[in-house]
């Protein structure tokens, strides 16, 4: 009898922990685009697949025409708009040298989570040089509600990652979505 009671208590505790970890909102990705602005890339493609509620997989592939210069930079811009407000807020605007990305201590929870997922799902080198004439990929990069804090309000967002070499934009990745509280 005591054994059954303990099993029931452990079961209830497990259900409580699982429900506490769930976010009170659903995350949607509406659009994923990758764009090339010059002939710096031989190949560039991206696509998104909805796996489940608040769970998406993104695939991203590219091949450079020659090695990426050590002065290459990436810029991450995140803009948000509250559901009942027309004002667009720039939540993040971070520009850094691509060679330093994996070596830098990231202070933002969002960027830490993104880098952790990139390391798990890609064949990208974790340091420079980034070689040309080689197919790089990020496969099944998973976007979930865990990227957002539990107190996230109803919000529309867009995430843009721009790539520069010699201060010239050569490609970007654009993702638009929303986080909407469940009723």
Tab-separated table of N, CA, C and O in Angstrom, residues 5-110:
chain	number	residue	atom	x	y	z
A	5	UNK	N	1.097	4.325	-2.845
A	5	UNK	CA	0.936	5.728	-2.479
A	5	UNK	C	2.140	6.557	-2.933
A	5	UNK	O	1.983	7.656	-3.473
A	6	UNK	N	3.353	6.027	-2.742
A	6	UNK	CA	4.560	6.729	-3.190
A	6	UNK	C	4.583	6.879	-4.714
A	6	UNK	O	4.967	7.936	-5.229
A	7	UNK	N	4.190	5.845	-5.439
A	7	UNK	CA	4.133	5.924	-6.904
A	7	UNK	C	3.150	7.002	-7.361
A	7	UNK	O	3.442	7.772	-8.278
A	8	UNK	N	2.003	7.082	-6.721
A	8	UNK	CA	1.017	8.104	-7.071
A	8	UNK	C	1.577	9.495	-6.787
A	8	UNK	O	1.455	10.412	-7.608
A	9	UNK	N	2.223	9.668	-5.629
A	9	UNK	CA	2.811	10.973	-5.294
A	9	UNK	C	3.912	11.373	-6.279
A	9	UNK	O	3.989	12.520	-6.706
A	10	UNK	N	4.773	10.413	-6.649
A	10	UNK	CA	5.821	10.707	-7.640
A	10	UNK	C	5.203	11.055	-8.992
A	10	UNK	O	5.667	11.957	-9.681
A	11	UNK	N	4.156	10.367	-9.357
A	11	UNK	CA	3.465	10.655	-10.623
A	11	UNK	C	2.887	12.054	-10.633
A	11	UNK	O	3.021	12.793	-11.606
A	12	UNK	N	2.215	12.440	-9.556
A	12	UNK	CA	1.651	13.784	-9.455
A	12	UNK	C	2.755	14.844	-9.483
A	12	UNK	O	2.604	15.900	-10.113
A	13	UNK	N	3.854	14.580	-8.801
A	13	UNK	CA	4.975	15.528	-8.807
A	13	UNK	C	5.536	15.689	-10.211
A	13	UNK	O	5.847	16.798	-10.646
A	14	UNK	N	5.647	14.592	-10.938
A	14	UNK	CA	6.176	14.657	-12.308
A	14	UNK	C	5.257	15.465	-13.203
A	14	UNK	O	5.709	16.289	-13.997
A	15	UNK	N	3.941	15.257	-13.112
A	15	UNK	CA	2.979	16.017	-13.914
A	15	UNK	C	3.058	17.497	-13.573
A	15	UNK	O	3.027	18.358	-14.450
A	16	UNK	N	3.196	17.837	-12.304
A	16	UNK	CA	3.308	19.230	-11.876
A	16	UNK	C	4.548	19.880	-12.465
A	16	UNK	O	4.496	21.007	-12.965
A	17	UNK	N	5.681	19.183	-12.436
A	17	UNK	CA	6.922	19.733	-12.996
A	17	UNK	C	6.786	19.929	-14.502
A	17	UNK	O	7.178	20.966	-15.044
A	18	UNK	N	6.203	18.970	-15.189
A	18	UNK	CA	6.034	19.087	-16.651
A	18	UNK	C	5.133	20.265	-16.984
A	18	UNK	O	5.438	21.074	-17.855
A	19	UNK	N	4.003	20.421	-16.294
A	19	UNK	CA	3.096	21.534	-16.565
A	19	UNK	C	3.717	22.875	-16.206
A	19	UNK	O	3.470	23.868	-16.863
A	20	UNK	N	4.538	22.935	-15.164
A	20	UNK	CA	5.185	24.184	-14.777
A	20	UNK	C	6.194	24.620	-15.832
A	20	UNK	O	6.434	25.804	-16.010
A	21	UNK	N	6.795	23.681	-16.552
A	21	UNK	CA	7.797	24.011	-17.564
A	21	UNK	C	7.163	24.533	-18.852
A	21	UNK	O	7.832	25.168	-19.646
A	22	UNK	N	5.881	24.267	-19.075
A	22	UNK	CA	5.217	24.720	-20.289
A	22	UNK	C	5.012	26.228	-20.248
A	22	UNK	O	4.681	26.807	-19.218
A	23	UNK	N	5.181	26.863	-21.377
A	23	UNK	CA	4.967	28.291	-21.478
A	23	UNK	C	3.471	28.554	-21.658
A	23	UNK	O	2.768	27.746	-22.273
A	24	UNK	N	2.968	29.693	-21.160
A	24	UNK	CA	1.532	29.988	-21.288
A	24	UNK	C	1.169	30.607	-22.643
A	24	UNK	O	0.154	31.257	-22.777
A	25	UNK	N	2.014	30.426	-23.643
A	25	UNK	CA	1.766	30.991	-24.969
A	25	UNK	C	2.248	30.012	-26.031
A	25	UNK	O	2.998	29.079	-25.744
A	26	UNK	N	1.793	30.238	-27.247
A	26	UNK	CA	2.252	29.460	-28.402
A	26	UNK	C	3.126	30.349	-29.269
A	26	UNK	O	2.842	31.540	-29.444
A	27	UNK	N	4.174	29.774	-29.796
A	27	UNK	CA	5.076	30.483	-30.708
A	27	UNK	C	4.746	30.047	-32.124
A	27	UNK	O	4.565	28.862	-32.393
A	28	UNK	N	4.638	31.020	-33.006
A	28	UNK	CA	4.395	30.746	-34.421
A	28	UNK	C	5.514	31.374	-35.249
A	28	UNK	O	5.967	32.477	-34.944
A	29	UNK	N	5.973	30.671	-36.257
A	29	UNK	CA	6.849	31.251	-37.278
A	29	UNK	C	5.993	31.418	-38.525
A	29	UNK	O	5.370	30.463	-38.989
A	30	UNK	N	5.945	32.627	-39.051
A	30	UNK	CA	5.103	32.922	-40.205
A	30	UNK	C	5.880	32.901	-41.520
A	30	UNK	O	5.327	32.567	-42.561
A	31	UNK	N	7.154	33.254	-41.442
A	31	UNK	CA	7.914	33.436	-42.673
A	31	UNK	C	9.407	33.260	-42.401
A	31	UNK	O	9.907	33.771	-41.403
A	32	UNK	N	10.091	32.550	-43.271
A	32	UNK	CA	11.550	32.432	-43.228
A	32	UNK	C	12.055	32.703	-44.640
A	32	UNK	O	11.588	32.082	-45.599
A	33	UNK	N	12.984	33.651	-44.756
A	33	UNK	CA	13.567	33.998	-46.057
A	33	UNK	C	15.074	34.148	-45.912
A	33	UNK	O	15.551	34.671	-44.904
A	34	UNK	N	15.803	33.701	-46.917
A	34	UNK	CA	17.227	34.022	-46.978
A	34	UNK	C	17.456	34.680	-48.330
A	34	UNK	O	16.918	34.255	-49.346
A	35	UNK	N	18.230	35.754	-48.293
A	35	UNK	CA	18.450	36.542	-49.508
A	35	UNK	C	19.939	36.749	-49.739
A	35	UNK	O	20.702	36.922	-48.802
A	36	UNK	N	20.299	36.736	-51.000
A	36	UNK	CA	21.679	36.930	-51.439
A	36	UNK	C	21.734	38.248	-52.194
A	36	UNK	O	20.887	38.517	-53.037
A	37	UNK	N	22.737	39.090	-51.889
A	37	UNK	CA	22.797	40.427	-52.466
A	37	UNK	C	23.884	40.599	-53.522
A	37	UNK	O	23.938	41.634	-54.169
A	38	UNK	N	24.781	39.630	-53.664
A	38	UNK	CA	25.799	39.697	-54.719
A	38	UNK	C	26.285	38.272	-54.990
A	38	UNK	O	25.704	37.308	-54.492
A	39	UNK	N	27.353	38.142	-55.730
A	39	UNK	CA	27.823	36.811	-56.132
A	39	UNK	C	28.795	36.197	-55.117
A	39	UNK	O	29.500	35.249	-55.439
A	40	UNK	N	28.824	36.701	-53.899
A	40	UNK	CA	29.732	36.177	-52.870
A	40	UNK	C	29.415	34.724	-52.513
A	40	UNK	O	30.268	33.978	-52.075
A	41	UNK	N	28.165	34.331	-52.703
A	41	UNK	CA	27.734	32.968	-52.404
A	41	UNK	C	27.449	32.196	-53.692
A	41	UNK	O	26.827	32.721	-54.604
A	42	UNK	N	27.900	30.955	-53.718
A	42	UNK	CA	27.542	30.068	-54.825
A	42	UNK	C	26.132	29.537	-54.635
A	42	UNK	O	25.404	29.317	-55.590
A	43	UNK	N	25.802	29.287	-53.360
A	43	UNK	CA	24.533	28.643	-53.037
A	43	UNK	C	24.016	29.199	-51.719
A	43	UNK	O	24.790	29.430	-50.794
A	44	UNK	N	22.707	29.411	-51.660
A	44	UNK	CA	22.058	29.849	-50.435
A	44	UNK	C	20.618	29.351	-50.462
A	44	UNK	O	19.900	29.585	-51.435
A	45	UNK	N	20.207	28.640	-49.411
A	45	UNK	CA	18.811	28.192	-49.331
A	45	UNK	C	18.406	28.067	-47.873
A	45	UNK	O	19.238	27.843	-46.991
A	46	UNK	N	17.111	28.237	-47.648
A	46	UNK	CA	16.559	28.056	-46.307
A	46	UNK	C	15.113	27.624	-46.426
A	46	UNK	O	14.443	27.932	-47.408
A	47	UNK	N	14.677	26.868	-45.434
A	47	UNK	CA	13.273	26.470	-45.384
A	47	UNK	C	12.871	26.195	-43.946
A	47	UNK	O	13.713	25.923	-43.095
A	48	UNK	N	11.571	26.253	-43.712
A	48	UNK	CA	11.024	26.050	-42.382
A	48	UNK	C	9.974	24.952	-42.456
A	48	UNK	O	9.221	24.866	-43.427
A	49	UNK	N	9.919	24.123	-41.408
A	49	UNK	CA	8.905	23.076	-41.291
A	49	UNK	C	8.300	23.150	-39.904
A	49	UNK	O	9.032	23.172	-38.909
A	50	UNK	N	6.966	23.176	-39.829
A	50	UNK	CA	6.299	23.128	-38.519
A	50	UNK	C	6.285	21.671	-38.085
A	50	UNK	O	5.751	20.805	-38.763
A	51	UNK	N	6.881	21.388	-36.930
A	51	UNK	CA	6.988	20.026	-36.409
A	51	UNK	C	5.817	19.723	-35.476
A	51	UNK	O	5.258	18.629	-35.508
A	52	UNK	N	5.453	20.703	-34.636
A	52	UNK	CA	4.348	20.569	-33.684
A	52	UNK	C	3.978	21.967	-33.220
A	52	UNK	O	4.599	22.956	-33.646
A	53	UNK	N	3.000	22.075	-32.337
A	53	UNK	CA	2.648	23.375	-31.779
A	53	UNK	C	3.873	23.977	-31.097
A	53	UNK	O	4.544	23.299	-30.322
A	54	UNK	N	4.188	25.217	-31.435
A	54	UNK	CA	5.329	25.949	-30.861
A	54	UNK	C	6.670	25.267	-31.110
A	54	UNK	O	7.614	25.429	-30.348
A	55	UNK	N	6.779	24.512	-32.198
A	55	UNK	CA	8.025	23.804	-32.519
A	55	UNK	C	8.224	23.784	-34.036
A	55	UNK	O	7.413	23.234	-34.764
A	56	UNK	N	9.341	24.394	-34.470
A	56	UNK	CA	9.663	24.499	-35.887
A	56	UNK	C	11.095	24.034	-36.134
A	56	UNK	O	11.949	24.183	-35.273
A	57	UNK	N	11.322	23.498	-37.324
A	57	UNK	CA	12.677	23.115	-37.740
A	57	UNK	C	13.057	23.996	-38.923
A	57	UNK	O	12.271	24.158	-39.865
A	58	UNK	N	14.258	24.552	-38.864
A	58	UNK	CA	14.752	25.410	-39.946
A	58	UNK	C	16.007	24.765	-40.521
A	58	UNK	O	16.890	24.330	-39.779
A	59	UNK	N	16.070	24.714	-41.846
A	59	UNK	CA	17.256	24.247	-42.561
A	59	UNK	C	17.849	25.432	-43.311
A	59	UNK	O	17.109	26.225	-43.907
A	60	UNK	N	19.179	25.538	-43.269
A	60	UNK	CA	19.885	26.663	-43.891
A	60	UNK	C	21.156	26.111	-44.510
A	60	UNK	O	21.904	25.406	-43.829
A	61	UNK	N	21.378	26.388	-45.795
A	61	UNK	CA	22.561	25.876	-46.482
A	61	UNK	C	23.213	26.995	-47.289
A	61	UNK	O	22.519	27.843	-47.848
A	62	UNK	N	24.555	26.960	-47.321
A	62	UNK	CA	25.261	27.947	-48.139
A	62	UNK	C	26.619	27.416	-48.549
A	62	UNK	O	27.163	26.490	-47.953
A	63	UNK	N	27.163	28.021	-49.603
A	63	UNK	CA	28.495	27.713	-50.112
A	63	UNK	C	29.095	29.031	-50.591
A	63	UNK	O	28.488	29.740	-51.400
A	64	UNK	N	30.246	29.387	-50.062
A	64	UNK	CA	30.911	30.655	-50.388
A	64	UNK	C	31.801	30.523	-51.625
A	64	UNK	O	32.403	29.479	-51.841
A	65	UNK	N	31.913	31.602	-52.386
A	65	UNK	CA	32.906	31.705	-53.464
A	65	UNK	C	34.214	32.160	-52.831
A	65	UNK	O	34.469	33.341	-52.704
A	66	UNK	N	35.029	31.256	-52.378
A	66	UNK	CA	36.289	31.603	-51.726
A	66	UNK	C	36.135	31.762	-50.229
A	66	UNK	O	35.035	31.919	-49.711
A	67	UNK	N	37.261	31.733	-49.508
A	67	UNK	CA	37.268	31.843	-48.052
A	67	UNK	C	36.679	33.175	-47.603
A	67	UNK	O	36.875	34.204	-48.255
A	68	UNK	N	35.997	33.143	-46.466
A	68	UNK	CA	35.437	34.355	-45.895
A	68	UNK	C	36.563	35.162	-45.259
A	68	UNK	O	37.389	34.619	-44.514
A	69	UNK	N	36.614	36.443	-45.557
A	69	UNK	CA	37.657	37.323	-45.017
A	69	UNK	C	37.500	37.435	-43.508
A	69	UNK	O	36.390	37.418	-42.976
A	70	UNK	N	38.618	37.553	-42.807
A	70	UNK	CA	38.598	37.603	-41.339
A	70	UNK	C	37.909	38.844	-40.786
A	70	UNK	O	37.577	38.895	-39.608
A	71	UNK	N	37.652	39.857	-41.615
A	71	UNK	CA	36.932	41.042	-41.136
A	71	UNK	C	35.419	40.907	-41.308
A	71	UNK	O	34.678	41.838	-41.019
A	72	UNK	N	34.940	39.756	-41.767
A	72	UNK	CA	33.504	39.560	-41.990
A	72	UNK	C	32.735	39.713	-40.681
A	72	UNK	O	33.219	39.333	-39.609
A	73	UNK	N	31.548	40.296	-40.786
A	73	UNK	CA	30.729	40.555	-39.608
A	73	UNK	C	29.319	40.018	-39.807
A	73	UNK	O	28.874	39.833	-40.931
A	74	UNK	N	28.669	39.789	-38.680
A	74	UNK	CA	27.245	39.466	-38.712
A	74	UNK	C	26.529	40.405	-37.761
A	74	UNK	O	27.079	40.825	-36.745
A	75	UNK	N	25.312	40.738	-38.144
A	75	UNK	CA	24.498	41.622	-37.327
A	75	UNK	C	23.179	40.914	-37.046
A	75	UNK	O	22.522	40.431	-37.962
A	76	UNK	N	22.801	40.850	-35.777
A	76	UNK	CA	21.530	40.259	-35.363
A	76	UNK	C	20.624	41.396	-34.915
A	76	UNK	O	20.987	42.173	-34.023
A	77	UNK	N	19.475	41.492	-35.551
A	77	UNK	CA	18.499	42.524	-35.207
A	77	UNK	C	17.188	41.823	-34.869
A	77	UNK	O	16.688	41.020	-35.663
A	78	UNK	N	16.657	42.113	-33.688
A	78	UNK	CA	15.356	41.578	-33.293
A	78	UNK	C	14.445	42.768	-33.010
A	78	UNK	O	14.760	43.618	-32.171
A	79	UNK	N	13.327	42.805	-33.728
A	79	UNK	CA	12.326	43.846	-33.519
A	79	UNK	C	11.041	43.190	-33.047
A	79	UNK	O	10.691	42.103	-33.515
A	80	UNK	N	10.352	43.863	-32.126
A	80	UNK	CA	9.098	43.347	-31.592
A	80	UNK	C	8.014	44.416	-31.658
A	80	UNK	O	8.299	45.615	-31.641
A	81	UNK	N	6.798	43.942	-31.765
A	81	UNK	CA	5.626	44.818	-31.723
A	81	UNK	C	4.589	44.140	-30.852
A	81	UNK	O	4.203	42.995	-31.119
A	82	UNK	N	4.183	44.816	-29.788
A	82	UNK	CA	3.153	44.272	-28.926
A	82	UNK	C	1.850	44.160	-29.711
A	82	UNK	O	1.580	44.976	-30.596
A	83	UNK	N	1.069	43.171	-29.384
A	83	UNK	CA	-0.134	42.864	-30.156
A	83	UNK	C	-1.088	44.052	-30.263
A	83	UNK	O	-1.676	44.289	-31.301
A	84	UNK	N	-1.287	44.801	-29.187
A	84	UNK	CA	-2.256	45.907	-29.181
A	84	UNK	C	-1.599	47.273	-29.310
A	84	UNK	O	-2.157	48.270	-28.874
A	85	UNK	N	-0.423	47.313	-29.910
A	85	UNK	CA	0.314	48.571	-30.041
A	85	UNK	C	0.922	48.618	-31.434
A	85	UNK	O	1.343	47.598	-31.966
A	86	UNK	N	0.972	49.783	-32.035
A	86	UNK	CA	1.562	49.914	-33.369
A	86	UNK	C	3.045	50.256	-33.332
A	86	UNK	O	3.688	50.324	-34.371
A	87	UNK	N	3.580	50.489	-32.152
A	87	UNK	CA	4.976	50.888	-32.018
A	87	UNK	C	5.897	49.673	-32.161
A	87	UNK	O	5.720	48.658	-31.491
A	88	UNK	N	6.899	49.788	-33.015
A	88	UNK	CA	7.899	48.734	-33.202
A	88	UNK	C	9.111	49.068	-32.336
A	88	UNK	O	9.615	50.189	-32.368
A	89	UNK	N	9.532	48.098	-31.548
A	89	UNK	CA	10.650	48.292	-30.621
A	89	UNK	C	11.824	47.446	-31.085
A	89	UNK	O	11.673	46.253	-31.365
A	90	UNK	N	13.001	48.065	-31.168
A	90	UNK	CA	14.212	47.307	-31.483
A	90	UNK	C	14.704	46.677	-30.186
A	90	UNK	O	15.249	47.349	-29.324
A	91	UNK	N	14.484	45.377	-30.058
A	91	UNK	CA	14.826	44.640	-28.852
A	91	UNK	C	16.328	44.365	-28.780
A	91	UNK	O	16.926	44.388	-27.721
A	92	UNK	N	16.943	44.091	-29.932
A	92	UNK	CA	18.371	43.788	-29.967
A	92	UNK	C	18.950	44.245	-31.300
A	92	UNK	O	18.317	44.097	-32.342
A	93	UNK	N	20.147	44.788	-31.251
A	93	UNK	CA	20.911	45.125	-32.452
A	93	UNK	C	22.379	44.878	-32.097
A	93	UNK	O	23.011	45.700	-31.460
A	94	UNK	N	22.870	43.712	-32.480
A	94	UNK	CA	24.206	43.263	-32.104
A	94	UNK	C	25.004	42.972	-33.368
A	94	UNK	O	24.586	42.169	-34.195
A	95	UNK	N	26.143	43.647	-33.531
A	95	UNK	CA	27.002	43.420	-34.691
A	95	UNK	C	28.373	42.996	-34.180
A	95	UNK	O	28.925	43.639	-33.291
A	96	UNK	N	28.880	41.903	-34.729
A	96	UNK	CA	30.185	41.422	-34.272
A	96	UNK	C	30.908	40.671	-35.378
A	96	UNK	O	30.299	40.212	-36.339
A	97	UNK	N	32.200	40.533	-35.209
A	97	UNK	CA	33.036	39.794	-36.138
A	97	UNK	C	32.620	38.329	-36.129
A	97	UNK	O	32.463	37.729	-35.062
A	98	UNK	N	32.443	37.738	-37.298
A	98	UNK	CA	32.011	36.344	-37.399
A	98	UNK	C	33.013	35.408	-36.739
A	98	UNK	O	32.626	34.440	-36.079
A	99	UNK	N	34.298	35.685	-36.862
A	99	UNK	CA	35.317	34.826	-36.259
A	99	UNK	C	35.218	34.807	-34.734
A	99	UNK	O	35.650	33.851	-34.095
A	100	UNK	N	34.653	35.854	-34.140
A	100	UNK	CA	34.546	35.948	-32.692
A	100	UNK	C	33.246	35.380	-32.126
A	100	UNK	O	33.111	35.250	-30.915
A	101	UNK	N	32.293	35.049	-32.990
A	101	UNK	CA	30.962	34.669	-32.521
A	101	UNK	C	31.003	33.495	-31.547
A	101	UNK	O	30.413	33.540	-30.476
A	102	UNK	N	31.713	32.429	-31.890
A	102	UNK	CA	31.706	31.250	-31.035
A	102	UNK	C	32.642	31.381	-29.838
A	102	UNK	O	32.551	30.612	-28.895
A	103	UNK	N	33.529	32.362	-29.862
A	103	UNK	CA	34.474	32.540	-28.766
A	103	UNK	C	34.013	33.554	-27.731
A	103	UNK	O	34.578	33.640	-26.653
A	104	UNK	N	32.990	34.333	-28.036
A	104	UNK	CA	32.534	35.400	-27.159
A	104	UNK	C	31.513	34.873	-26.167
A	104	UNK	O	30.677	34.061	-26.506
A	105	UNK	N	31.605	35.350	-24.945
A	105	UNK	CA	30.598	35.041	-23.941
A	105	UNK	C	29.368	35.887	-24.245
A	105	UNK	O	29.429	37.106	-24.187
A	106	UNK	N	28.291	35.237	-24.577
A	106	UNK	CA	27.066	35.957	-24.908
A	106	UNK	C	26.275	36.226	-23.632
A	106	UNK	O	26.048	35.325	-22.840
A	107	UNK	N	25.850	37.460	-23.460
A	107	UNK	CA	25.139	37.820	-22.242
A	107	UNK	C	23.637	37.625	-22.377
A	107	UNK	O	22.947	37.445	-21.387
A	108	UNK	N	23.115	37.632	-23.580
A	108	UNK	CA	21.680	37.517	-23.778
A	108	UNK	C	21.248	36.054	-23.783
A	108	UNK	O	21.862	35.218	-24.440
A	109	UNK	N	20.171	35.768	-23.075
A	109	UNK	CA	19.618	34.416	-23.061
A	109	UNK	C	19.262	33.972	-24.473
A	109	UNK	O	19.510	32.829	-24.858
A	110	UNK	N	18.716	34.882	-25.259
A	110	UNK	CA	18.324	34.557	-26.632
A	110	UNK	C	19.532	34.117	-27.444
A	110	UNK	O	19.506	33.074	-28.107
